[in-house]
C-alpha positions as a LaTeX table, in Angstrom:
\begin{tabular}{lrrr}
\hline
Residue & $x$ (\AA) & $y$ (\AA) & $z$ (\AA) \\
\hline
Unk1 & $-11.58$ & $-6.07$ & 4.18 \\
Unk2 & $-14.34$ & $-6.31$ & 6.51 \\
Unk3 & $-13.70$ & $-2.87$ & 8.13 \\
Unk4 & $-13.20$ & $-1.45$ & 4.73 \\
Unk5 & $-16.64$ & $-2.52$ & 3.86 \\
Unk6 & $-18.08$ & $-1.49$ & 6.81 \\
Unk7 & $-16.45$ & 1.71 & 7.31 \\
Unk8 & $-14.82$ & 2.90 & 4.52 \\
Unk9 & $-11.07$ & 3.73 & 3.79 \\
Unk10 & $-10.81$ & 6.76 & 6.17 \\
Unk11 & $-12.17$ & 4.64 & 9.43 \\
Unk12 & $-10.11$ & 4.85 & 12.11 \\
Unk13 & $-9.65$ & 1.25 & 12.50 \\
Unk14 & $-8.72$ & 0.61 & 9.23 \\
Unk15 & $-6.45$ & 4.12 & 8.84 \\
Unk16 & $-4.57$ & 2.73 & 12.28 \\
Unk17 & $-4.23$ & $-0.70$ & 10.46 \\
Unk18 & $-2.71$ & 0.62 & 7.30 \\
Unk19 & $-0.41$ & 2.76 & 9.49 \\
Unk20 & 1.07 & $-0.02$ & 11.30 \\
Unk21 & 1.59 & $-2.06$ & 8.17 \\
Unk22 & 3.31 & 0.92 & 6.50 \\
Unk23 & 5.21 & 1.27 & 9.66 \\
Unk24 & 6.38 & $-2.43$ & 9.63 \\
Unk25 & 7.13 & $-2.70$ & 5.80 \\
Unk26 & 9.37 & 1.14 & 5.79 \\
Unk27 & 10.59 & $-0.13$ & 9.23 \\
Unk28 & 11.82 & $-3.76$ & 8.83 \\
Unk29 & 12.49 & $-4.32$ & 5.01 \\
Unk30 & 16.23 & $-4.97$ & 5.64 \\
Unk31 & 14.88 & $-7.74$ & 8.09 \\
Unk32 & 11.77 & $-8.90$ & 6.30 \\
Unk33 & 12.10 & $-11.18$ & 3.46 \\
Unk34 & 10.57 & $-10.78$ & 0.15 \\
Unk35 & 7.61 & $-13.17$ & 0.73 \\
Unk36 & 6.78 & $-10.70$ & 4.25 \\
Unk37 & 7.04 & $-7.38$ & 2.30 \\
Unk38 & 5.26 & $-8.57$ & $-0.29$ \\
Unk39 & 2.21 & $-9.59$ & 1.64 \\
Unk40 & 2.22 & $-6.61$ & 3.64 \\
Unk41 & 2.00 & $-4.39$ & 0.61 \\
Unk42 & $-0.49$ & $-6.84$ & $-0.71$ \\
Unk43 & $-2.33$ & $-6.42$ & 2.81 \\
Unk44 & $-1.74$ & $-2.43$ & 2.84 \\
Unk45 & $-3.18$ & $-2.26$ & $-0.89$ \\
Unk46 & $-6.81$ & $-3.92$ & 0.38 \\
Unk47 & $-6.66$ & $-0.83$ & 2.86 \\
Unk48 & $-6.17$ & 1.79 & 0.27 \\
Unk49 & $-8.98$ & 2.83 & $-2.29$ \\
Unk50 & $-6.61$ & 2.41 & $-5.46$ \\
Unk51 & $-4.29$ & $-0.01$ & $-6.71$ \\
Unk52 & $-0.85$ & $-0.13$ & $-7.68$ \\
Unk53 & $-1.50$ & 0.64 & $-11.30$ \\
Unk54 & $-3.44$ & 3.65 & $-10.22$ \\
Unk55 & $-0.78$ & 4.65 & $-7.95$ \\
Unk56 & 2.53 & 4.30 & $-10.31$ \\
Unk57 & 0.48 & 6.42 & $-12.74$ \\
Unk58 & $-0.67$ & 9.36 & $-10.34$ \\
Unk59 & 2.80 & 10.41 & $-9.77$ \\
Unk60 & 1.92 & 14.07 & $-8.42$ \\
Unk61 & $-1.39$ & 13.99 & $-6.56$ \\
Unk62 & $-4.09$ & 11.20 & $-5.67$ \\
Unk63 & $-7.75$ & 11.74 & $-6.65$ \\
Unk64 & $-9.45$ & 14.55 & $-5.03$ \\
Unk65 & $-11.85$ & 12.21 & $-2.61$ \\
Unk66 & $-8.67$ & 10.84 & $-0.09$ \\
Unk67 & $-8.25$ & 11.98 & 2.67 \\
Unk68 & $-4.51$ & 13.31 & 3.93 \\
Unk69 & $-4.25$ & 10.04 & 5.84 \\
Unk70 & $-4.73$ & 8.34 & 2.21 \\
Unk71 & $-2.62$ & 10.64 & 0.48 \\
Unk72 & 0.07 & 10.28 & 3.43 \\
Unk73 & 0.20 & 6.43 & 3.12 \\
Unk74 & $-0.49$ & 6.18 & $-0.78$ \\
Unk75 & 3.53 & 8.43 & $-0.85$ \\
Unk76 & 4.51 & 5.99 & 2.01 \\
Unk77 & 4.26 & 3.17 & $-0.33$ \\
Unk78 & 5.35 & 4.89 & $-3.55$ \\
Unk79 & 8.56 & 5.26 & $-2.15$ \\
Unk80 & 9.02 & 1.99 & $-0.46$ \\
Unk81 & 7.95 & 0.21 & $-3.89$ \\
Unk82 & 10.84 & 2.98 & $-5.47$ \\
Unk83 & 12.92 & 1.62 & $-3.26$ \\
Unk84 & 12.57 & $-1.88$ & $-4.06$ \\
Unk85 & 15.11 & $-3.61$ & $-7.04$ \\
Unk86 & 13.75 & $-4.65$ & $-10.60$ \\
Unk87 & 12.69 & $-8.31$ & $-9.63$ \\
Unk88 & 10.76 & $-7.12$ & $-6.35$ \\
Unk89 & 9.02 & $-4.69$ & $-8.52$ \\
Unk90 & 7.84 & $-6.75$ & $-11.25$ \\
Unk91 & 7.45 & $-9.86$ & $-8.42$ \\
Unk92 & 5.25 & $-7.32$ & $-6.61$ \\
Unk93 & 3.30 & $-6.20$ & $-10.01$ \\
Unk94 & 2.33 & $-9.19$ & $-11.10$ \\
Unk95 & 0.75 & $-10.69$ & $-8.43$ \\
Unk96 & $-1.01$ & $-7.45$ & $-7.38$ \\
Unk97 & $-2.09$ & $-7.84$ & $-11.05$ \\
Unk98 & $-3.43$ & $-11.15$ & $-9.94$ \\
Unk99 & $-5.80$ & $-9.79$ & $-7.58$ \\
Unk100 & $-7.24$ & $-6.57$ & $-8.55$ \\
\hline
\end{tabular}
């Protein structure tokens, strides 16, 4: 959160972190267990200037300050959470609930 502070969402440092995170969790979810992909989306949520209500809702476009890199990584996630079953949803909804 640090570099998020400092620099904003569309930093470089913070855009390359979010990448690789997306990158691991699309990557290795057949490999990761719940707990990992769960933390990384938790992780790759404090990089991303919405939260996962605000994403599930915006289902064609993301609000008109992100950046492409934002709006890149914001569909990343949408459709790994799509791709995730019923109890990994809700699992991942209520503790993102937890700590917006």
């Amino acid at each position: 959160r640090l570099g998020v502070d400092v620099g904003g969402y569309e930093d470089q440092g913070v855009e390359n972190l979010r990448s690789k995170l997306l990158s691991h969790l699309c990557n290795s979810t057949t490999k990761a267990g719940t707990s990992l992909q769960i933390a990384t989306a938790t992780a790759v949520f404090g990089l991303l200037p919405f939260n996962l209500e605000a994403l599930s809702q915006t289902e064609s476009s993301l609000p008109a300050c992100s950046s492409k890199s934002i709006s890149d990584d914001a569909e990343n996630l949408r459709k790994w959470i799509s791709g995730l079953g019923e109890h990994q949803q809700n699992l991942l909804y209520a503790i993102l609930g937890r700590t917006d």
